[in-house]
Structure formats: structure tokens, C-alpha cells
Amino acid sequence: MKFPHDFLFGAATAAYQVEGGWNEDGKGLSNWDVFSKLPGKTYNGTNGDIAVDHYHRYAEDIALMAGMGLQSYRFSIAWTRILPQGRGVVNQAGIDFYNRVIDECLKWGIVPFVTLYHWDLPQMLEEAGGWSNRATAEAFIEYAAICFKAFGDRVKHWITFNETVVFTGLGYISGAHPPGKTDDIKGYFTATHYVFWAHAETVRLYRQLRQFGEIGITHVFSPAFSVDRQPENLQAARHANEFDTYWFFDPILRGSYPEYVVDSARRNGWLPDWTDAELATIADCARYNDFIGLNYYQPMRVVRNHQSEKSVHSRESSTGAPGSPSFDGYFRTVRMDDKVYTKWGWEISPEGFYEGLLMLHERYGQVKMYITENGLGDEDPVIDGEVVDVPRIKYIEQHLKAVKRAIAAGVNIRGYYAWSAIDLLSWLNGFRKQYGFIYVDHHNNLQRRKKLSYYWYRQIIAERGESL
Ligand code: BGP
């Protein structure tokens, strides 16, 4: 079986992680420009000031992607290039830059798939309360409108937000991302609510503009599984799915929040001060939202937590490896002896992917899905000058097979974007954790080189996955 003829084979990046040019051509300061320079916040103090210099080398990079046969490139727009202060005056140089990127994609027949928000919030908005302030959501809607009007004639696939659970959870609970708050649970729930409200308003606006493209949102997809059949651990898995999956997917796809979480948040005083009008907008959005993007790296293996110790808040404990209690102490994620893990302790589980996709299918039916990220973070071996990233090939091969099986089982998946198109900055792990098909040589003027996976993916795309 080949993948369907309209299935998109792609790869992804995000502005802060690739562009650099942090203060060029009128770009404003983002929260990450500031946060990454606070001592101890990132791995060895790495930041995106230069990143991999995609800002200047985008044409070379997109030509390399075209050489791989890539059908679609998912990238994000830096809000601060378009609106340096977050709202108000538009920076034409920022519009010009993304026009060039989009036109370069189209020149090669690559479909641009654009994320409006991949975590780099204008610092002015962060200082005014960030996502726990409704004004940030209002500013986002204005920013989205500017992007639709500037780029919507050529961009027909839009993602509003990338991974709300990460930038709000790490931003308000563990403090590992800006604004660096800890244990502000009400702030966390409030931020998620304003993101969903902003998403709903933006989807409505997109419809009004009649640009005839599609719009959705991208979520982390880490389905939770109990480590065994013990009732309390099964209940822990349910709890994890309610809080970390359904809280995020339900408002988009069902138009309402899951009762299980609402009840718990109400009991604990965490419920956002939402208005009936906001809830009505969210309810309405479910009818207009076109798709859901899934970023899958690993599932969660969970047990009921009986230990009283709280999670330690540090960069190291926030990088995604299992072993910590949930913020409410109800469950904990565990590392299991019979599972396989990456060098950064992330489980490799194509089965968890497949089973999780079926779980989503059961709850949300025929909703259109894209896999908007999936990939292996590794330190790639270089042998005789060749980047021999065989583990990455194996990883993507297994996960593409899971996608194929899920499609055969009736799950409506329309595209796959490997993370990442090119080696880039990992938010908390620096440049050492590589994901790309294209290698960037940090010892040699950021020179680009094709990895073994580049040739492999090219072959898979050419045969449309028939051999998988
Ligand atoms: C996702 C983000 C990406 C990317 C990826 C890998 O959560 O959307 O931006 O960073 O994870 O994460 P890491 O770099 O921590 O390995």
C-alpha cells in the first residue's frame, strides 16, 4: 500500500529554533530572547540569537528540502518580526521576509504549512501578563489577521498554536519556559483558556475572510497508559488523559471542557474566570475548526502516586523524560524496564503511537489530523565525514508504519511532518540534541550537509511509502 495521493510528506521547524537574526530588520524582543539569557535557564546558556542562521540562509535550506522531494514545509512566523511591540505598528521588513520564504517554497512546489505561534511571544506582551492576561489573546487575533491578509493568498494551511500544554505548563507550573512561574496552577488553566478562546476567535475570523484554506491547532500527543491492570493505575492513566489530553483536545473538537477536569479545577480553586461569551465562542469553534495537528514523541506510562514529595522544578526535570509526579500529585510517569529509550530518556514507542491514534479516533471520530511533529533527538555519529543517523531512519520508519496502519484502520491522517527539517536549537538542550535530515556544522561556519536520513526520506517520499 502507498500513502494516499494527497497525503503530505513534510518536515518542520520553528522560528526561534532556526532563524537567528534576533535583532535584525526591526524585529522586536521576544520572551525567549530575554528568558534564554537568564543564568541556568538553557543548556550551557545556548540561545537563538544566531540559531542556524535560517534568516539569511532560508533559500539554501529550502533548496535542500526541495532536493529531498519534501512536499510541505511547516515553519512558524516570529510574531516580533511582524509586530515588534506585539500590537500596533507593522514592520514591513518582517512581512517581506516571510513573503520571501513562502515564495521560495512555492518556487519549488513545496506547500507552506504555517504556525502562527511557536512560543516566541513579544516581550512587551509577556511583561503585561502574558497568556494569563486576556489582552494577549486579543493581540494574537490582531496579529493573525495581519498574517492572513499578508500571506493568505499563498498560504492555505494554518496552525494557530503549537503545544499549548508545553508553553503553559512549563511557563506557569515548572518555570522552565517563560514567564518562568512556578506552581501557579490557576495561571496555567487561565492561560490555556485564553489560548483556546484566541484560537476560536481566530478560526471564526479566518472563515469571515473567505480565504478558502484550512486552519487548526497543534497539540502534544502523549497518550497515557497504565503500567499494569491494577485499578488504581488504570484510574491514574484516565486522570492523566483527562488533564493532559482531553483538556486540550475537547475545547477544539467538542467545543467544551471535559467535566472531569472542570470539577477538579473548581474544587481546587483553579478554574479560570471565564465568561459565558468566551465559552460560547469556544463552543461555536468546534464546527469550524478544520484539523488537529499532533506532535508525537512518546506516550506516558503512569502509576498512581503515593509519594508525598513534590516535583523539583529545574531545567533538567522539565525536558520530558519520565520520572516525575504530576502537578497535582495524583499520578507519576515512570521509566519501564521493558521499554526502549533515547539518549535523553524519551521512550521510543510506535505501538503507543498507534494505540493512541485509535484512542483519539474513538473519542473524536473522523476529525482530520496531521502529524505535525515526530522524530528522534540524538547525537548523530559522523563516520568518515558522513552523518550516519541510522537510529533516526529506524525511528521515522517505525512511526510512519504506525501512521500507515492507523490510516488502514480508518484514522483520518492527511500528512506527516518529521521534526525537524534541519538541525536546530533545542529549547532546553542546546544544539547537541539533533533532529534534522540536514546537518549543521557548528565548527565550520554553520555549513549544511545531507545526512543519511536525507537520502532515505527522499526515497520514501518518491515511492510514497510503499515499502513501509
Ligand atoms: C516539541 C516542540 C519543538 C521541539 C521538539 C523537540 O515540543 O514543538 O519545538 O523542540 O519538541 O523537543 P526537544 O528539543 O526538547 O527535544
Coordinates of C-alpha atoms and ligand atoms in Angstrom, one line a residue:
M1 CA 0.0 0.0 0.0
K2 CA 1.1 3.5 -0.8
F3 CA 0.1 6.5 1.2
P4 CA -2.9 8.3 -0.3
H5 CA -2.1 10.6 -3.2
D6 CA -3.0 13.7 -1.3
F7 CA -1.1 12.8 1.9
L8 CA 1.7 15.3 2.5
F9 CA 5.2 14.2 3.4
G10 CA 6.8 17.1 5.2
A11 CA 9.2 18.3 7.8
A12 CA 9.0 21.1 10.4
T13 CA 10.9 23.9 12.1
A14 CA 10.1 26.8 14.4
A15 CA 11.3 30.4 14.0
Y16 CA 13.2 30.8 17.3
Q17 CA 15.0 27.5 16.8
V18 CA 16.3 28.1 13.3
E19 CA 16.2 31.8 12.3
G20 CA 18.6 33.8 14.3
G21 CA 18.7 37.4 13.2
W22 CA 17.2 38.1 16.6
N23 CA 17.5 41.9 16.4
E24 CA 17.7 42.4 12.7
D25 CA 15.5 44.5 10.3
G26 CA 13.2 45.9 13.0
K27 CA 12.4 42.7 14.9
G28 CA 11.2 43.3 18.4
L29 CA 12.3 41.4 21.5
S30 CA 10.5 38.1 22.3
N31 CA 10.2 36.5 25.7
W32 CA 12.7 33.8 24.6
D33 CA 15.2 36.5 23.6
V34 CA 15.1 37.5 27.2
F35 CA 14.5 34.2 29.0
S36 CA 17.3 32.3 27.3
K37 CA 19.8 34.8 28.6
L38 CA 18.8 34.3 32.3
P39 CA 21.5 32.2 34.0
G40 CA 20.8 28.5 34.2
K41 CA 17.7 28.5 32.1
T42 CA 19.0 26.8 29.0
Y43 CA 21.6 24.1 28.3
N44 CA 25.1 25.8 28.6
G45 CA 23.4 29.1 28.1
T46 CA 22.6 28.4 24.5
N47 CA 20.1 30.8 22.7
G48 CA 18.6 31.6 19.4
D49 CA 20.5 34.8 18.6
I50 CA 22.0 33.1 15.6
A51 CA 20.4 29.7 15.8
V52 CA 21.3 28.1 12.5
D53 CA 21.0 31.3 10.6
H54 CA 18.0 30.3 8.6
Y55 CA 17.1 34.0 8.5
H56 CA 19.9 34.5 6.0
R57 CA 20.2 31.0 4.5
Y58 CA 16.5 30.2 4.0
A59 CA 16.9 30.0 0.2
E60 CA 19.7 27.5 0.5
D61 CA 17.8 25.5 3.1
I62 CA 14.6 25.4 1.1
A63 CA 16.5 24.3 -2.0
L64 CA 17.9 21.4 0.1
M65 CA 14.4 20.5 1.2
A66 CA 13.3 20.5 -2.4
G67 CA 16.2 18.2 -3.2
M68 CA 14.8 15.8 -0.7
G69 CA 11.5 15.9 -2.5
L70 CA 9.8 17.4 0.5
Q71 CA 6.2 18.2 -0.3
S72 CA 5.5 20.5 2.5
Y73 CA 7.5 22.7 4.9
R74 CA 6.0 23.5 8.3
F75 CA 7.6 26.7 9.8
S76 CA 6.5 29.4 12.2
I77 CA 6.3 33.1 11.9
A78 CA 8.0 35.2 14.6
W79 CA 5.3 37.5 15.9
T80 CA 8.0 40.0 16.8
R81 CA 9.1 40.4 13.2
I82 CA 5.6 41.4 12.1
L83 CA 4.6 43.4 15.2
P84 CA 7.8 44.3 17.2
Q85 CA 5.8 45.6 20.1
G86 CA 3.2 42.8 19.9
R87 CA 0.4 45.2 18.8
G88 CA 0.2 48.3 16.7
V89 CA 2.8 49.2 14.1
V90 CA 3.5 46.6 11.5
N91 CA 7.2 46.0 10.5
Q92 CA 7.2 45.8 6.7
A93 CA 10.7 44.1 6.7
G94 CA 9.2 41.2 8.7
I95 CA 6.3 40.8 6.2
D96 CA 8.9 40.9 3.4
F97 CA 11.0 38.2 5.0
Y98 CA 8.1 35.7 5.2
N99 CA 7.0 36.6 1.7
R100 CA 10.4 35.6 0.5
V101 CA 10.2 32.3 2.5
I102 CA 6.8 31.5 1.2
D103 CA 7.7 32.4 -2.4
E104 CA 10.8 30.3 -2.2
C105 CA 8.7 27.3 -1.1
L106 CA 6.2 27.8 -3.9
K107 CA 9.0 28.1 -6.4
W108 CA 9.9 24.5 -5.6
G109 CA 6.4 23.3 -5.3
I110 CA 6.6 23.0 -1.6
V111 CA 3.4 23.6 0.3
P112 CA 3.9 26.1 3.2
F113 CA 2.2 25.0 6.4
V114 CA 2.4 27.9 8.7
T115 CA 2.3 28.0 12.5
L116 CA 1.4 31.5 13.9
Y117 CA 2.6 30.9 17.4
H118 CA 5.5 28.6 18.3
W119 CA 6.3 30.1 21.7
D120 CA 8.1 33.3 21.0
L121 CA 5.8 35.9 22.5
P122 CA 6.6 39.6 22.1
Q123 CA 8.3 40.6 25.4
M124 CA 6.0 43.6 25.8
L125 CA 3.0 41.3 26.0
E126 CA 4.8 38.9 28.4
E127 CA 5.5 41.8 30.7
A128 CA 1.9 42.8 30.6
G129 CA 0.8 39.4 31.9
G130 CA 1.4 37.1 29.0
W131 CA -1.1 34.3 28.3
S132 CA -2.8 34.7 31.7
N133 CA -4.0 38.1 30.5
R134 CA -6.8 38.2 28.0
A135 CA -5.2 41.2 26.3
T136 CA -2.5 38.8 24.9
A137 CA -5.2 36.7 23.3
E138 CA -6.8 39.9 21.8
A139 CA -3.3 40.9 20.5
F140 CA -2.9 37.4 18.9
I141 CA -6.2 37.8 17.0
E142 CA -5.0 41.1 15.5
Y143 CA -1.6 39.5 14.6
A144 CA -3.3 36.5 13.0
A145 CA -5.5 38.9 10.9
I146 CA -2.4 40.7 9.7
C147 CA -0.8 37.4 8.7
F148 CA -3.9 36.1 6.9
K149 CA -4.1 39.4 4.9
A150 CA -0.4 39.4 4.0
F151 CA 0.1 35.8 3.2
G152 CA -3.3 34.1 2.9
D153 CA -3.3 34.4 -0.9
R154 CA -0.5 31.8 -0.9
V155 CA -0.7 30.1 2.5
K156 CA -3.7 27.7 2.6
H157 CA -2.7 25.7 5.8
W158 CA -2.6 27.5 9.1
I159 CA -1.8 26.3 12.6
T160 CA -2.7 28.8 15.3
F161 CA -0.8 27.5 18.3
N162 CA 2.0 24.9 18.9
E163 CA 1.7 22.7 22.0
T164 CA -0.3 24.7 24.5
V165 CA 0.4 22.2 27.2
V166 CA 4.1 22.8 27.0
F167 CA 4.3 26.6 26.9
T168 CA 1.6 27.0 29.6
G169 CA 2.8 24.0 31.8
L170 CA 6.4 24.9 31.6
G171 CA 5.6 28.6 31.8
Y172 CA 3.3 28.5 34.9
I173 CA 4.0 25.3 36.8
S174 CA 7.6 24.2 36.4
G175 CA 9.1 27.5 35.5
A176 CA 11.3 26.0 32.7
H177 CA 9.9 28.3 30.0
P178 CA 8.9 31.9 30.1
P179 CA 7.4 33.5 32.1
G180 CA 9.2 31.2 34.5
K181 CA 6.5 31.0 37.1
T182 CA 6.2 28.0 39.4
D183 CA 3.1 26.3 40.9
D184 CA 0.8 29.0 39.5
I185 CA -1.9 26.4 38.7
K186 CA -4.7 28.9 38.3
G187 CA -2.4 30.9 36.0
Y188 CA -1.8 27.8 34.0
F189 CA -5.5 27.0 33.5
T190 CA -6.3 30.6 32.7
A191 CA -3.5 30.7 30.1
T192 CA -4.8 27.5 28.4
H193 CA -8.3 29.0 28.3
Y194 CA -7.2 32.3 26.7
V195 CA -5.3 30.3 24.1
F196 CA -8.4 28.2 23.2
W197 CA -10.5 31.4 23.1
A198 CA -7.9 33.1 20.9
H199 CA -7.9 30.0 18.7
A200 CA -11.7 30.0 18.4
E201 CA -11.9 33.7 17.6
T202 CA -9.1 33.3 15.0
V203 CA -10.8 30.4 13.3
R204 CA -14.0 32.5 13.1
L205 CA -12.1 35.4 11.7
Y206 CA -10.4 33.1 9.1
R207 CA -13.8 32.0 7.9
Q208 CA -15.0 35.6 7.6
L209 CA -12.1 36.4 5.4
R210 CA -13.1 33.7 3.0
Q211 CA -9.6 32.6 2.1
F212 CA -10.7 29.0 1.5
G213 CA -7.8 27.3 3.2
E214 CA -7.7 25.3 6.3
I215 CA -6.9 26.1 9.9
G216 CA -6.3 24.1 13.0
I217 CA -4.2 23.8 16.1
T218 CA -1.3 21.6 17.1
H219 CA -1.2 19.7 20.4
V220 CA 1.3 17.5 22.1
F221 CA 0.1 14.0 21.8
S222 CA 1.3 11.8 24.7
P223 CA -1.4 9.3 25.4
A224 CA -1.2 7.8 28.9
F225 CA -1.2 4.1 29.6
S226 CA -1.3 2.4 32.9
V227 CA 1.8 0.2 33.6
D228 CA -0.5 -2.7 34.5
R229 CA -4.1 -3.7 35.1
Q230 CA -4.3 -2.6 38.7
P231 CA -7.5 -0.4 39.1
E232 CA -5.7 2.5 40.8
N233 CA -3.1 2.7 38.0
L234 CA -5.8 2.4 35.3
Q235 CA -7.5 5.3 37.1
A236 CA -4.2 7.2 37.1
A237 CA -4.0 6.8 33.3
R238 CA -7.5 8.1 32.9
H239 CA -6.7 11.1 35.1
A240 CA -3.6 11.8 33.0
N241 CA -5.5 11.6 29.7
E242 CA -8.3 13.9 31.1
F243 CA -5.8 16.5 32.3
D244 CA -3.1 16.3 29.6
T245 CA -5.0 15.3 26.5
Y246 CA -8.8 15.9 26.8
W247 CA -8.4 19.3 28.4
F248 CA -6.6 20.4 25.3
F249 CA -8.5 18.5 22.6
D250 CA -12.1 18.7 23.8
P251 CA -12.5 22.5 23.6
I252 CA -11.2 22.4 20.0
L253 CA -13.0 19.3 18.8
R254 CA -16.1 19.2 21.0
G255 CA -16.4 22.8 21.9
S256 CA -16.4 22.2 25.7
Y257 CA -14.1 21.4 28.5
P258 CA -14.0 17.8 30.0
E259 CA -16.3 17.7 33.1
Y260 CA -13.8 15.6 35.0
V261 CA -11.1 18.3 34.9
V262 CA -13.6 21.2 35.3
D263 CA -14.9 19.5 38.5
S264 CA -11.5 19.0 39.9
A265 CA -10.3 22.6 39.0
R266 CA -13.5 24.0 40.6
R267 CA -12.9 22.1 43.8
N268 CA -9.3 23.3 43.9
G269 CA -9.9 26.9 43.0
W270 CA -8.1 26.7 39.7
L271 CA -10.9 27.4 37.3
P272 CA -10.2 30.4 35.0
D273 CA -12.5 33.4 35.4
W274 CA -14.1 32.7 32.1
T275 CA -17.1 34.5 30.7
D276 CA -20.2 32.9 29.1
A277 CA -19.3 34.8 25.9
E278 CA -15.9 33.2 25.8
L279 CA -17.3 29.7 26.4
A280 CA -19.9 30.3 23.6
T281 CA -17.2 31.2 21.2
I282 CA -15.3 28.1 22.1
A283 CA -18.5 26.0 21.7
D284 CA -19.0 27.5 18.2
C285 CA -15.4 26.9 17.0
A286 CA -15.8 23.2 17.1
R287 CA -17.9 23.4 14.0
Y288 CA -15.3 25.5 12.0
N289 CA -12.0 24.0 13.1
D290 CA -10.6 22.0 10.2
F291 CA -8.0 19.8 11.7
I292 CA -5.9 18.9 14.7
G293 CA -2.1 18.6 14.5
L294 CA -0.4 16.0 16.6
N295 CA 3.2 16.2 17.9
Y296 CA 4.0 12.7 19.0
Y297 CA 7.3 11.7 20.5
Q298 CA 6.4 9.3 23.3
P299 CA 3.5 8.0 25.4
M300 CA 3.2 8.3 29.2
R301 CA 3.5 5.2 31.4
V302 CA 1.8 6.1 34.6
V303 CA 1.1 4.8 38.1
R304 CA -1.0 6.3 41.0
N305 CA 1.4 8.4 43.0
H306 CA 1.6 7.7 46.7
Q307 CA 4.7 9.6 47.4
S308 CA 4.4 12.9 49.1
E309 CA 7.4 14.6 47.5
K310 CA 6.7 17.3 45.0
S311 CA 8.3 17.7 41.7
V312 CA 11.5 19.6 41.6
H313 CA 11.4 22.5 39.3
S314 CA 14.5 22.7 37.1
R315 CA 15.6 22.7 33.5
E316 CA 16.8 19.1 33.8
S317 CA 13.5 17.8 35.2
S318 CA 11.5 19.6 32.6
T319 CA 13.0 18.1 29.5
G320 CA 10.4 15.4 29.0
A321 CA 11.9 12.2 30.4
P322 CA 9.6 10.2 32.6
G323 CA 10.0 10.0 36.4
S324 CA 8.1 12.9 37.9
P325 CA 4.8 13.3 39.7
S326 CA 2.0 15.2 38.0
F327 CA 1.5 18.8 39.2
D328 CA -1.5 17.7 41.4
G329 CA 0.5 14.8 42.7
Y330 CA -2.2 12.3 41.5
F331 CA 0.0 10.2 39.3
R332 CA 3.6 9.8 38.2
T333 CA 5.2 8.9 35.0
V334 CA 7.7 6.0 35.2
R335 CA 10.5 4.5 33.2
M336 CA 9.9 0.8 32.5
D337 CA 12.5 -1.9 32.2
D338 CA 11.0 -3.5 29.1
K339 CA 10.8 -0.3 27.1
V340 CA 13.4 1.4 24.8
Y341 CA 14.6 4.9 25.4
T342 CA 16.5 7.6 23.6
K343 CA 19.7 9.2 25.0
W344 CA 17.5 11.9 26.5
G345 CA 15.3 9.3 28.2
W346 CA 12.3 9.6 25.9
E347 CA 10.5 6.3 25.3
I348 CA 10.5 5.0 21.7
S349 CA 7.1 3.5 21.1
P350 CA 5.5 3.3 17.7
E351 CA 2.9 1.0 19.3
G352 CA 2.0 3.7 21.8
F353 CA 1.5 6.0 18.8
Y354 CA -0.8 3.6 17.0
E355 CA -2.8 2.8 20.1
G356 CA -3.1 6.4 21.0
L357 CA -4.3 7.3 17.5
L358 CA -7.1 4.7 17.9
M359 CA -7.9 6.2 21.3
L360 CA -8.3 9.7 19.6
H361 CA -10.3 8.2 16.8
E362 CA -12.7 6.6 19.2
R363 CA -13.3 9.8 21.1
Y364 CA -13.3 12.3 18.2
G365 CA -14.3 10.3 15.2
Q366 CA -13.4 11.3 11.7
V367 CA -11.6 14.6 12.5
K368 CA -8.8 15.4 10.1
M369 CA -5.4 15.0 11.6
Y370 CA -1.8 15.9 10.6
I371 CA 1.2 14.5 12.4
T372 CA 2.9 17.9 12.7
E373 CA 6.0 16.6 14.6
N374 CA 7.6 13.3 15.2
G375 CA 11.3 12.5 15.3
L376 CA 14.4 11.4 17.1
G377 CA 16.6 13.6 19.2
D378 CA 20.1 12.1 19.0
E379 CA 23.8 13.0 18.9
D380 CA 24.4 11.8 15.3
P381 CA 27.5 9.8 14.6
V382 CA 29.9 11.2 11.9
I383 CA 31.9 8.5 10.3
D384 CA 34.5 9.4 7.6
G385 CA 32.7 12.7 7.2
E386 CA 29.3 11.1 6.6
V387 CA 26.5 11.8 9.1
V388 CA 25.3 8.2 9.7
D389 CA 22.0 8.8 11.5
V390 CA 20.7 5.2 11.2
P391 CA 18.7 5.4 14.5
R392 CA 16.7 8.3 13.1
I393 CA 15.9 6.4 10.0
K394 CA 14.7 3.4 12.1
Y395 CA 12.6 5.7 14.3
I396 CA 10.9 7.5 11.5
E397 CA 10.4 4.3 9.6
Q398 CA 8.6 2.6 12.6
H399 CA 6.4 5.7 13.2
L400 CA 5.4 6.1 9.6
K401 CA 4.4 2.4 9.6
A402 CA 2.2 3.1 12.6
V403 CA 0.6 6.0 10.7
K404 CA 0.0 3.7 7.7
R405 CA -1.6 1.1 10.0
A406 CA -3.8 3.8 11.6
I407 CA -4.9 5.1 8.2
A408 CA -5.8 1.5 7.2
A409 CA -7.8 1.3 10.5
G410 CA -9.8 4.4 9.5
V411 CA -8.0 7.2 11.2
N412 CA -8.2 10.3 9.1
I413 CA -4.5 11.3 8.9
R414 CA -3.5 13.6 6.0
G415 CA 0.1 14.3 6.4
Y416 CA 3.3 13.7 8.3
Y417 CA 5.9 16.3 9.3
A418 CA 9.2 15.0 10.7
W419 CA 10.8 17.1 13.4
S420 CA 13.0 18.6 12.1
A421 CA 13.8 19.5 8.5
I422 CA 17.3 20.7 9.6
D423 CA 19.3 20.6 12.8
L424 CA 18.2 23.4 15.1
L425 CA 18.2 24.7 18.6
S426 CA 16.5 22.6 21.2
W427 CA 14.8 25.0 23.6
L428 CA 16.4 23.4 26.7
N429 CA 19.0 21.1 25.3
G430 CA 21.0 23.4 23.0
F431 CA 22.5 22.2 19.7
R432 CA 23.7 18.9 20.9
K433 CA 20.3 17.2 20.6
Q434 CA 19.9 16.9 16.8
Y435 CA 16.7 16.1 14.9
G436 CA 17.3 17.1 11.3
F437 CA 17.7 15.5 7.9
I438 CA 20.2 18.2 7.2
Y439 CA 23.3 18.5 9.4
V440 CA 24.6 21.9 10.5
D441 CA 28.3 22.1 11.2
H442 CA 28.8 24.4 14.2
H443 CA 32.5 24.1 13.8
N444 CA 32.5 25.2 10.2
N445 CA 30.5 28.3 9.7
L446 CA 27.2 26.5 10.0
Q447 CA 27.7 24.7 6.8
R448 CA 24.9 22.4 5.7
R449 CA 25.3 18.7 4.9
K450 CA 22.9 16.0 3.9
K451 CA 22.6 13.1 6.4
L452 CA 21.9 9.5 5.6
S453 CA 18.3 10.1 6.6
Y454 CA 18.0 12.8 3.9
Y455 CA 18.5 10.2 1.2
W456 CA 16.3 7.7 2.9
Y457 CA 13.4 10.1 3.3
R458 CA 13.8 11.2 -0.3
Q459 CA 13.3 7.6 -1.3
I460 CA 10.3 7.1 0.9
I461 CA 8.6 10.2 -0.5
A462 CA 9.4 9.2 -4.1
E463 CA 7.7 5.8 -3.6
R464 CA 5.0 7.3 -1.4
G465 CA 5.9 4.9 1.4
E466 CA 5.1 1.8 -0.5
S467 CA 8.0 -0.2 1.0
L468 CA 7.0 0.6 4.6
Ligands
BGP1 C1 8.3 20.0 20.7 C2 8.4 21.4 20.1 C3 9.6 21.6 19.2 C4 10.8 20.8 19.5 C5 10.5 19.3 19.9 C6 11.7 18.6 20.4 O1 7.8 20.0 22.0 O2 7.3 21.8 19.5 O3 9.8 23.0 19.1 O4 11.6 21.4 20.4 O5 9.5 19.3 20.9 O6 11.9 18.9 21.8 P1 13.4 18.9 22.4 O7 14.1 19.9 21.6 O8 13.2 19.3 23.8 O9 13.9 17.6 22.2

